[in-house]
DNA sequence: GGTATAATTAACCTATAAGTTAATTAACTG
DNA sequence: CAGTTAATTAACTTATAGGTTAATTATACC
């Protein structure tokens, strides 16, 4: 499957989106990420979800002793954002959103202007 | 399946994304939309893809005699854009994109400021 | 009414996504 | 080194996504 399809596919699951939401608050180990879902599914199921997110370029896993800290990978999100850009004229019909967006700009001006690094795999 | 998952699911297929690309150039009948794909798949397959896009709120179908003109529905795209907004800080790391975005703003200022209509279904 | 065109529906097949339990790997801990 | 914790792998099941062909519906045309 092509990369973008894989990324959309990964996002087409509420569990995986919830995991991303969790990770948006910072790095997290697998067991930690799994905690909210262990009533609904097993740990191997969580492992599989994380593998899907990883292949989709939405998270990266590193190693710390027996833990596998996960964090959000911007690459996948950027691919989606780039694709969405093609359709901005369709979904951006209100100036409310623009106002909201422009508010974020001032906040951003403290951040680096470094070039984005190309998607690896 | 929840609505957003259904929308992401619909986008997780290159054929369906190509159909949206086609529709971004204007309304189109089913046979017209099917034309580029009839070497790879049958007409019923196309019908199915369109049904997926429709349920995802990405297109709408109307009636004109025996034709079913399709056009892009902003609702689905807006759902995705809204979700993406949660992660803007991750994928928006370059000011290039901002520059590009701001260029579109001037062009938009001729357009209506009407409130967006709420998603129906 | 009979035929052509547009599109869908029905019935079916096959690959795979998403889950399971049980076993395994890997690192730390006393 | 025996035991515990963290996570993955293996083998398997089940539902469904995406395709097929054949039949059906619906409208237009002569």
mmCIF file of C-alpha atoms (C1' of nucleotides) in Angstrom:
data_model
loop_
_atom_site.group_PDB
_atom_site.id
_atom_site.type_symbol
_atom_site.label_atom_id
_atom_site.label_comp_id
_atom_site.label_asym_id
_atom_site.label_seq_id
_atom_site.Cartn_x
_atom_site.Cartn_y
_atom_site.Cartn_z
ATOM 1 C CA UNK A 1 0.000 0.000 0.000
ATOM 2 C CA UNK A 2 1.225 3.526 -0.704
ATOM 3 C CA UNK A 3 2.427 5.629 2.178
ATOM 4 C CA UNK A 4 -0.418 8.141 2.258
ATOM 5 C CA UNK A 5 -3.056 5.412 2.154
ATOM 6 C CA UNK A 6 -1.290 3.719 5.016
ATOM 7 C CA UNK A 7 -1.343 6.920 7.016
ATOM 8 C CA UNK A 8 -5.044 7.523 6.414
ATOM 9 C CA UNK A 9 -5.698 3.878 7.212
ATOM 10 C CA UNK A 10 -3.864 4.262 10.512
ATOM 11 C CA UNK A 11 -5.991 7.269 11.419
ATOM 12 C CA UNK A 12 -9.201 5.432 10.590
ATOM 13 C CA UNK A 13 -9.346 3.902 14.050
ATOM 14 C CA UNK A 14 -10.466 5.662 17.237
ATOM 15 C CA UNK A 15 -8.069 3.673 19.416
ATOM 16 C CA UNK A 16 -5.121 4.781 17.353
ATOM 17 C CA UNK A 17 -6.297 8.387 17.286
ATOM 18 C CA UNK A 18 -6.694 8.248 21.065
ATOM 19 C CA UNK A 19 -3.136 6.999 21.309
ATOM 20 C CA UNK A 20 -1.944 9.954 19.275
ATOM 21 C CA UNK A 21 -3.937 12.255 21.532
ATOM 22 C CA UNK A 22 -2.208 10.680 24.508
ATOM 23 C CA UNK A 23 1.183 11.121 22.871
ATOM 24 C CA UNK A 24 0.430 14.758 22.123
ATOM 25 C CA UNK A 25 0.913 15.231 25.889
ATOM 26 C CA UNK A 26 4.396 13.744 25.726
ATOM 27 C CA UNK A 27 6.364 10.542 25.286
ATOM 28 C CA UNK A 28 4.897 7.369 26.681
ATOM 29 C CA UNK A 29 5.807 3.703 27.092
ATOM 30 C CA UNK A 30 3.710 0.950 25.556
ATOM 31 C CA UNK A 31 2.190 -0.130 28.883
ATOM 32 C CA UNK A 32 1.365 3.452 29.668
ATOM 33 C CA UNK A 33 -0.281 3.952 26.316
ATOM 34 C CA UNK A 34 -2.111 0.677 26.718
ATOM 35 C CA UNK A 35 -3.568 1.456 30.143
ATOM 36 C CA UNK A 36 -6.803 3.174 28.974
ATOM 37 C CA UNK A 37 -7.552 0.283 26.594
ATOM 38 C CA UNK A 38 -6.751 -2.812 28.607
ATOM 39 C CA UNK A 39 -10.425 -3.208 29.522
ATOM 40 C CA UNK A 40 -11.296 -3.396 25.840
ATOM 41 C CA UNK A 41 -8.315 -5.210 24.391
ATOM 42 C CA UNK A 42 -5.139 -7.122 25.160
ATOM 43 C CA UNK A 43 -1.585 -5.860 25.180
ATOM 44 C CA UNK A 44 -0.653 -7.604 21.926
ATOM 45 C CA UNK A 45 -3.517 -5.735 20.308
ATOM 46 C CA UNK A 46 -1.984 -2.486 21.510
ATOM 47 C CA UNK A 47 1.397 -3.541 20.150
ATOM 48 C CA UNK A 48 -0.243 -4.083 16.788
ATOM 49 C CA UNK A 49 -1.907 -0.673 16.816
ATOM 50 C CA UNK A 50 1.417 0.937 17.593
ATOM 51 C CA UNK A 51 3.035 -0.944 14.739
ATOM 52 C CA UNK A 52 0.391 0.423 12.393
ATOM 53 C CA UNK A 53 1.025 3.957 13.636
ATOM 54 C CA UNK A 54 4.743 3.474 13.262
ATOM 55 C CA UNK A 55 4.543 2.191 9.684
ATOM 56 C CA UNK A 56 2.256 5.109 8.899
ATOM 57 C CA UNK A 57 4.963 7.505 10.027
ATOM 58 C CA UNK A 58 2.763 8.846 12.807
ATOM 59 C CA UNK A 59 4.916 7.747 15.737
ATOM 60 C CA UNK A 60 8.478 6.625 16.391
ATOM 61 C CA UNK A 61 9.600 4.078 18.961
ATOM 62 C CA UNK A 62 12.944 4.215 20.735
ATOM 63 C CA UNK A 63 14.553 1.986 23.368
ATOM 64 C CA UNK A 64 15.143 2.580 27.041
ATOM 65 C CA UNK A 65 16.042 -0.648 28.833
ATOM 66 C CA UNK A 66 12.928 -2.844 28.578
ATOM 67 C CA UNK A 67 10.718 0.095 27.710
ATOM 68 C CA UNK A 68 9.865 1.343 24.228
ATOM 69 C CA UNK A 69 9.096 5.038 24.617
ATOM 70 C CA UNK A 70 6.854 6.271 21.800
ATOM 71 C CA UNK A 71 6.449 9.772 20.542
ATOM 72 C CA UNK A 72 4.588 11.506 17.760
ATOM 73 C CA UNK A 73 6.312 11.649 14.397
ATOM 74 C CA UNK A 74 5.394 14.747 12.427
ATOM 75 C CA UNK A 75 6.095 13.093 9.069
ATOM 76 C CA UNK A 76 2.799 11.268 8.799
ATOM 77 C CA UNK A 77 0.785 14.250 9.949
ATOM 78 C CA UNK A 78 2.604 16.441 7.466
ATOM 79 C CA UNK A 79 1.753 14.081 4.611
ATOM 80 C CA UNK A 80 -1.916 14.369 5.523
ATOM 81 C CA UNK A 81 -1.705 18.140 5.941
ATOM 82 C CA UNK A 82 -0.055 18.434 2.537
ATOM 83 C CA UNK A 83 -2.792 16.384 0.926
ATOM 84 C CA UNK A 84 -5.477 18.401 2.700
ATOM 85 C CA UNK A 85 -3.953 21.551 1.299
ATOM 86 C CA UNK A 86 -5.238 20.544 -2.148
ATOM 87 C CA UNK A 87 -8.770 20.904 -0.843
ATOM 88 C CA UNK A 88 -8.456 23.924 1.392
ATOM 89 C CA UNK A 89 -10.860 25.883 -0.795
ATOM 90 C CA UNK A 90 -13.530 23.299 -0.003
ATOM 91 C CA UNK A 91 -13.218 22.991 3.758
ATOM 92 C CA UNK A 92 -12.101 26.532 4.473
ATOM 93 C CA UNK A 93 -15.309 28.420 3.865
ATOM 94 C CA UNK A 94 -15.501 30.407 7.090
ATOM 95 C CA UNK A 95 -13.344 33.198 8.363
ATOM 96 C CA UNK A 96 -13.764 31.884 11.890
ATOM 97 C CA UNK A 97 -11.203 29.251 11.194
ATOM 98 C CA UNK A 98 -8.893 31.789 9.656
ATOM 99 C CA UNK A 99 -9.158 33.983 12.729
ATOM 100 C CA UNK A 100 -8.358 31.028 14.952
ATOM 101 C CA UNK A 101 -5.443 30.141 12.739
ATOM 102 C CA UNK A 102 -4.015 33.641 12.733
ATOM 103 C CA UNK A 103 -4.085 33.646 16.520
ATOM 104 C CA UNK A 104 -1.699 30.705 16.521
ATOM 105 C CA UNK A 105 0.732 32.604 14.342
ATOM 106 C CA UNK A 106 1.786 35.113 16.977
ATOM 107 C CA UNK A 107 2.504 32.240 19.341
ATOM 108 C CA UNK A 108 4.618 30.553 16.695
ATOM 109 C CA UNK A 109 6.944 33.471 16.161
ATOM 110 C CA UNK A 110 9.177 32.416 19.036
ATOM 111 C CA UNK A 111 9.838 29.051 17.416
ATOM 112 C CA UNK A 112 12.714 28.045 15.113
ATOM 113 C CA UNK A 113 12.558 28.586 11.375
ATOM 114 C CA UNK A 114 14.644 25.435 10.649
ATOM 115 C CA UNK A 115 13.838 23.649 7.392
ATOM 116 C CA UNK A 116 11.781 20.546 7.744
ATOM 117 C CA UNK A 117 13.761 17.315 7.392
ATOM 118 C CA UNK A 118 12.614 15.081 4.525
ATOM 119 C CA UNK A 119 10.631 11.923 5.320
ATOM 120 C CA UNK A 120 13.102 9.080 5.642
ATOM 121 C CA UNK A 121 11.759 5.587 4.636
ATOM 122 C CA UNK B 1 -18.014 2.968 12.892
ATOM 123 C CA UNK B 2 -17.787 6.592 13.994
ATOM 124 C CA UNK B 3 -17.996 9.298 11.387
ATOM 125 C CA UNK B 4 -14.394 10.474 11.514
ATOM 126 C CA UNK B 5 -13.040 6.946 11.258
ATOM 127 C CA UNK B 6 -15.273 6.395 8.267
ATOM 128 C CA UNK B 7 -13.912 9.525 6.633
ATOM 129 C CA UNK B 8 -10.293 8.558 7.208
ATOM 130 C CA UNK B 9 -11.100 5.064 6.002
ATOM 131 C CA UNK B 10 -12.558 6.494 2.810
ATOM 132 C CA UNK B 11 -9.412 8.499 2.195
ATOM 133 C CA UNK B 12 -7.195 5.469 2.733
ATOM 134 C CA UNK B 13 -7.584 4.381 -0.871
ATOM 135 C CA UNK B 14 -5.799 5.898 -3.869
ATOM 136 C CA UNK B 15 -8.728 5.262 -6.194
ATOM 137 C CA UNK B 16 -11.061 7.208 -3.965
ATOM 138 C CA UNK B 17 -8.564 10.028 -3.530
ATOM 139 C CA UNK B 18 -8.180 10.167 -7.308
ATOM 140 C CA UNK B 19 -11.942 10.435 -7.592
ATOM 141 C CA UNK B 20 -11.923 13.380 -5.235
ATOM 142 C CA UNK B 21 -9.150 14.951 -7.282
ATOM 143 C CA UNK B 22 -11.290 14.515 -10.365
ATOM 144 C CA UNK B 23 -14.275 16.059 -8.614
ATOM 145 C CA UNK B 24 -12.185 18.997 -7.493
ATOM 146 C CA UNK B 25 -12.358 20.030 -11.166
ATOM 147 C CA UNK B 26 -16.149 20.019 -11.079
ATOM 148 C CA UNK B 27 -19.220 17.818 -10.948
ATOM 149 C CA UNK B 28 -19.088 14.494 -12.725
ATOM 150 C CA UNK B 29 -21.355 11.555 -13.504
ATOM 151 C CA UNK B 30 -20.529 8.050 -12.316
ATOM 152 C CA UNK B 31 -19.509 6.830 -15.777
ATOM 153 C CA UNK B 32 -17.312 9.872 -16.192
ATOM 154 C CA UNK B 33 -15.670 9.323 -12.846
ATOM 155 C CA UNK B 34 -15.265 5.647 -13.649
ATOM 156 C CA UNK B 35 -13.536 6.161 -17.004
ATOM 157 C CA UNK B 36 -9.913 6.349 -15.719
ATOM 158 C CA UNK B 37 -10.399 3.157 -13.692
ATOM 159 C CA UNK B 38 -12.312 0.854 -16.014
ATOM 160 C CA UNK B 39 -9.073 -0.857 -17.046
ATOM 161 C CA UNK B 40 -8.409 -1.761 -13.439
ATOM 162 C CA UNK B 41 -11.892 -2.404 -12.116
ATOM 163 C CA UNK B 42 -15.549 -2.822 -13.014
ATOM 164 C CA UNK B 43 -18.335 -0.272 -12.816
ATOM 165 C CA UNK B 44 -19.929 -1.856 -9.733
ATOM 166 C CA UNK B 45 -16.599 -1.459 -7.987
ATOM 167 C CA UNK B 46 -16.709 2.236 -8.811
ATOM 168 C CA UNK B 47 -20.252 2.468 -7.482
ATOM 169 C CA UNK B 48 -19.012 0.964 -4.241
ATOM 170 C CA UNK B 49 -16.151 3.418 -3.939
ATOM 171 C CA UNK B 50 -18.571 6.278 -4.459
ATOM 172 C CA UNK B 51 -20.858 4.895 -1.785
ATOM 173 C CA UNK B 52 -17.938 4.854 0.629
ATOM 174 C CA UNK B 53 -17.114 8.460 -0.213
ATOM 175 C CA UNK B 54 -20.736 9.439 0.204
ATOM 176 C CA UNK B 55 -21.124 7.786 3.610
ATOM 177 C CA UNK B 56 -17.900 9.474 4.651
ATOM 178 C CA UNK B 57 -19.432 12.849 3.852
ATOM 179 C CA UNK B 58 -16.826 13.508 1.179
ATOM 180 C CA UNK B 59 -19.166 13.660 -1.805
ATOM 181 C CA UNK B 60 -22.864 14.097 -2.479
ATOM 182 C CA UNK B 61 -24.837 12.492 -5.284
ATOM 183 C CA UNK B 62 -27.830 14.129 -6.945
ATOM 184 C CA UNK B 63 -30.139 13.003 -9.736
ATOM 185 C CA UNK B 64 -30.388 14.165 -13.313
ATOM 186 C CA UNK B 65 -32.460 11.749 -15.412
ATOM 187 C CA UNK B 66 -30.488 8.490 -15.465
ATOM 188 C CA UNK B 67 -27.316 10.210 -14.353
ATOM 189 C CA UNK B 68 -26.062 10.654 -10.792
ATOM 190 C CA UNK B 69 -23.898 13.782 -10.814
ATOM 191 C CA UNK B 70 -21.411 13.730 -7.936
ATOM 192 C CA UNK B 71 -19.691 16.641 -6.330
ATOM 193 C CA UNK B 72 -17.353 17.199 -3.412
ATOM 194 C CA UNK B 73 -18.953 17.617 -0.008
ATOM 195 C CA UNK B 74 -16.945 19.887 2.261
ATOM 196 C CA UNK B 75 -18.297 18.279 5.439
ATOM 197 C CA UNK B 76 -15.990 15.293 5.424
ATOM 198 C CA UNK B 77 -12.953 17.348 4.564
ATOM 199 C CA UNK B 78 -13.816 19.795 7.306
ATOM 200 C CA UNK B 79 -14.009 16.992 9.875
ATOM 201 C CA UNK B 80 -10.513 15.930 8.921
ATOM 202 C CA UNK B 81 -9.233 19.500 8.927
ATOM 203 C CA UNK B 82 -10.707 20.046 12.379
ATOM 204 C CA UNK B 83 -9.032 16.926 13.682
ATOM 205 C CA UNK B 84 -5.730 17.910 12.090
ATOM 206 C CA UNK B 85 -5.927 21.237 13.851
ATOM 207 C CA UNK B 86 -5.214 19.435 17.144
ATOM 208 C CA UNK B 87 -1.811 18.520 15.805
ATOM 209 C CA UNK B 88 -0.869 21.654 13.939
ATOM 210 C CA UNK B 89 2.066 22.270 16.272
ATOM 211 C CA UNK B 90 3.536 18.952 15.123
ATOM 212 C CA UNK B 91 3.212 19.234 11.387
ATOM 213 C CA UNK B 92 3.574 22.989 11.084
ATOM 214 C CA UNK B 93 7.239 23.415 11.810
ATOM 215 C CA UNK B 94 8.208 25.576 8.859
ATOM 216 C CA UNK B 95 7.278 29.100 7.962
ATOM 217 C CA UNK B 96 7.251 28.161 4.284
ATOM 218 C CA UNK B 97 3.843 26.635 4.737
ATOM 219 C CA UNK B 98 2.641 29.694 6.577
ATOM 220 C CA UNK B 99 3.805 31.914 3.754
ATOM 221 C CA UNK B 100 1.985 29.753 1.243
ATOM 222 C CA UNK B 101 -1.097 29.827 3.393
ATOM 223 C CA UNK B 102 -1.086 33.577 3.811
ATOM 224 C CA UNK B 103 -0.942 33.963 0.057
ATOM 225 C CA UNK B 104 -4.273 32.163 -0.212
ATOM 226 C CA UNK B 105 -5.844 34.584 2.231
ATOM 227 C CA UNK B 106 -5.815 37.568 -0.098
ATOM 228 C CA UNK B 107 -7.496 35.474 -2.746
ATOM 229 C CA UNK B 108 -10.170 34.434 -0.264
ATOM 230 C CA UNK B 109 -11.198 37.951 0.649
ATOM 231 C CA UNK B 110 -13.548 38.176 -2.321
ATOM 232 C CA UNK B 111 -15.513 35.168 -1.111
ATOM 233 C CA UNK B 112 -18.634 35.120 1.099
ATOM 234 C CA UNK B 113 -18.376 35.185 4.868
ATOM 235 C CA UNK B 114 -21.541 33.068 5.313
ATOM 236 C CA UNK B 115 -21.552 30.762 8.336
ATOM 237 C CA UNK B 116 -20.827 27.159 7.553
ATOM 238 C CA UNK B 117 -23.896 24.919 7.535
ATOM 239 C CA UNK B 118 -23.791 22.125 10.129
ATOM 240 C CA UNK B 119 -23.183 18.561 9.007
ATOM 241 C CA UNK B 120 -26.577 16.957 8.309
ATOM 242 C CA UNK B 121 -26.577 13.143 8.865
ATOM 243 C "C1'" DG C 1 -43.538 -0.976 -26.350
ATOM 244 C "C1'" DG C 2 -38.857 -2.204 -27.403
ATOM 245 C "C1'" DT C 3 -34.151 -0.894 -27.008
ATOM 246 C "C1'" DA C 4 -30.074 1.700 -25.465
ATOM 247 C "C1'" DT C 5 -27.722 4.023 -21.675
ATOM 248 C "C1'" DA C 6 -26.705 4.877 -16.630
ATOM 249 C "C1'" DA C 7 -26.198 3.044 -12.458
ATOM 250 C "C1'" DT C 8 -27.236 -0.048 -8.731
ATOM 251 C "C1'" DT C 9 -28.157 -4.441 -6.396
ATOM 252 C "C1'" DA C 10 -27.377 -9.298 -5.418
ATOM 253 C "C1'" DA C 11 -24.576 -13.076 -4.570
ATOM 254 C "C1'" DC C 12 -20.350 -14.476 -4.215
ATOM 255 C "C1'" DC C 13 -14.890 -14.805 -3.466
ATOM 256 C "C1'" DT C 14 -10.487 -13.612 -1.298
ATOM 257 C "C1'" DA C 15 -7.216 -11.039 1.267
ATOM 258 C "C1'" DT C 16 -6.458 -8.776 5.298
ATOM 259 C "C1'" DA C 17 -7.436 -5.928 9.573
ATOM 260 C "C1'" DA C 18 -8.229 -6.548 14.288
ATOM 261 C "C1'" DG C 19 -8.662 -9.217 17.788
ATOM 262 C "C1'" DT C 20 -7.510 -13.518 20.775
ATOM 263 C "C1'" DT C 21 -4.343 -16.768 23.871
ATOM 264 C "C1'" DA C 22 0.020 -18.827 24.638
ATOM 265 C "C1'" DA C 23 4.833 -18.673 24.118
ATOM 266 C "C1'" DT C 24 9.070 -15.988 23.694
ATOM 267 C "C1'" DT C 25 12.557 -12.384 24.081
ATOM 268 C "C1'" DA C 26 14.882 -8.980 26.672
ATOM 269 C "C1'" DA C 27 16.278 -6.245 30.466
ATOM 270 C "C1'" DC C 28 16.327 -5.297 35.332
ATOM 271 C "C1'" DT C 29 16.384 -6.741 40.394
ATOM 272 C "C1'" DG C 30 17.306 -9.038 44.748
ATOM 273 C "C1'" DC D 1 20.546 -17.164 38.663
ATOM 274 C "C1'" DA D 2 15.619 -17.136 39.668
ATOM 275 C "C1'" DG D 3 11.946 -14.074 39.287
ATOM 276 C "C1'" DT D 4 9.595 -9.915 37.630
ATOM 277 C "C1'" DT D 5 8.406 -6.491 34.316
ATOM 278 C "C1'" DA D 6 8.008 -4.853 29.415
ATOM 279 C "C1'" DA D 7 6.972 -5.888 25.064
ATOM 280 C "C1'" DT D 8 6.810 -8.749 21.035
ATOM 281 C "C1'" DT D 9 5.981 -12.879 18.210
ATOM 282 C "C1'" DA D 10 3.360 -16.888 16.748
ATOM 283 C "C1'" DA D 11 -0.641 -19.155 15.516
ATOM 284 C "C1'" DC D 12 -5.144 -18.805 15.063
ATOM 285 C "C1'" DT D 13 -10.237 -16.808 14.385
ATOM 286 C "C1'" DT D 14 -13.634 -13.681 12.542
ATOM 287 C "C1'" DA D 15 -15.493 -9.775 10.274
ATOM 288 C "C1'" DT D 16 -15.182 -6.903 6.527
ATOM 289 C "C1'" DA D 17 -13.096 -4.265 2.519
ATOM 290 C "C1'" DG D 18 -12.668 -4.560 -2.194
ATOM 291 C "C1'" DG D 19 -13.250 -6.928 -6.022
ATOM 292 C "C1'" DT D 20 -15.974 -10.060 -9.426
ATOM 293 C "C1'" DT D 21 -20.146 -11.433 -12.757
ATOM 294 C "C1'" DA D 22 -24.968 -11.533 -13.598
ATOM 295 C "C1'" DA D 23 -29.335 -9.559 -12.907
ATOM 296 C "C1'" DT D 24 -32.168 -5.485 -12.026
ATOM 297 C "C1'" DT D 25 -33.911 -0.756 -11.934
ATOM 298 C "C1'" DA D 26 -34.694 3.583 -14.052
ATOM 299 C "C1'" DT D 27 -34.817 6.965 -17.556
ATOM 300 C "C1'" DA D 28 -34.589 8.446 -22.387
ATOM 301 C "C1'" DC D 29 -35.356 7.739 -27.344
ATOM 302 C "C1'" DC D 30 -37.620 6.162 -31.608
#
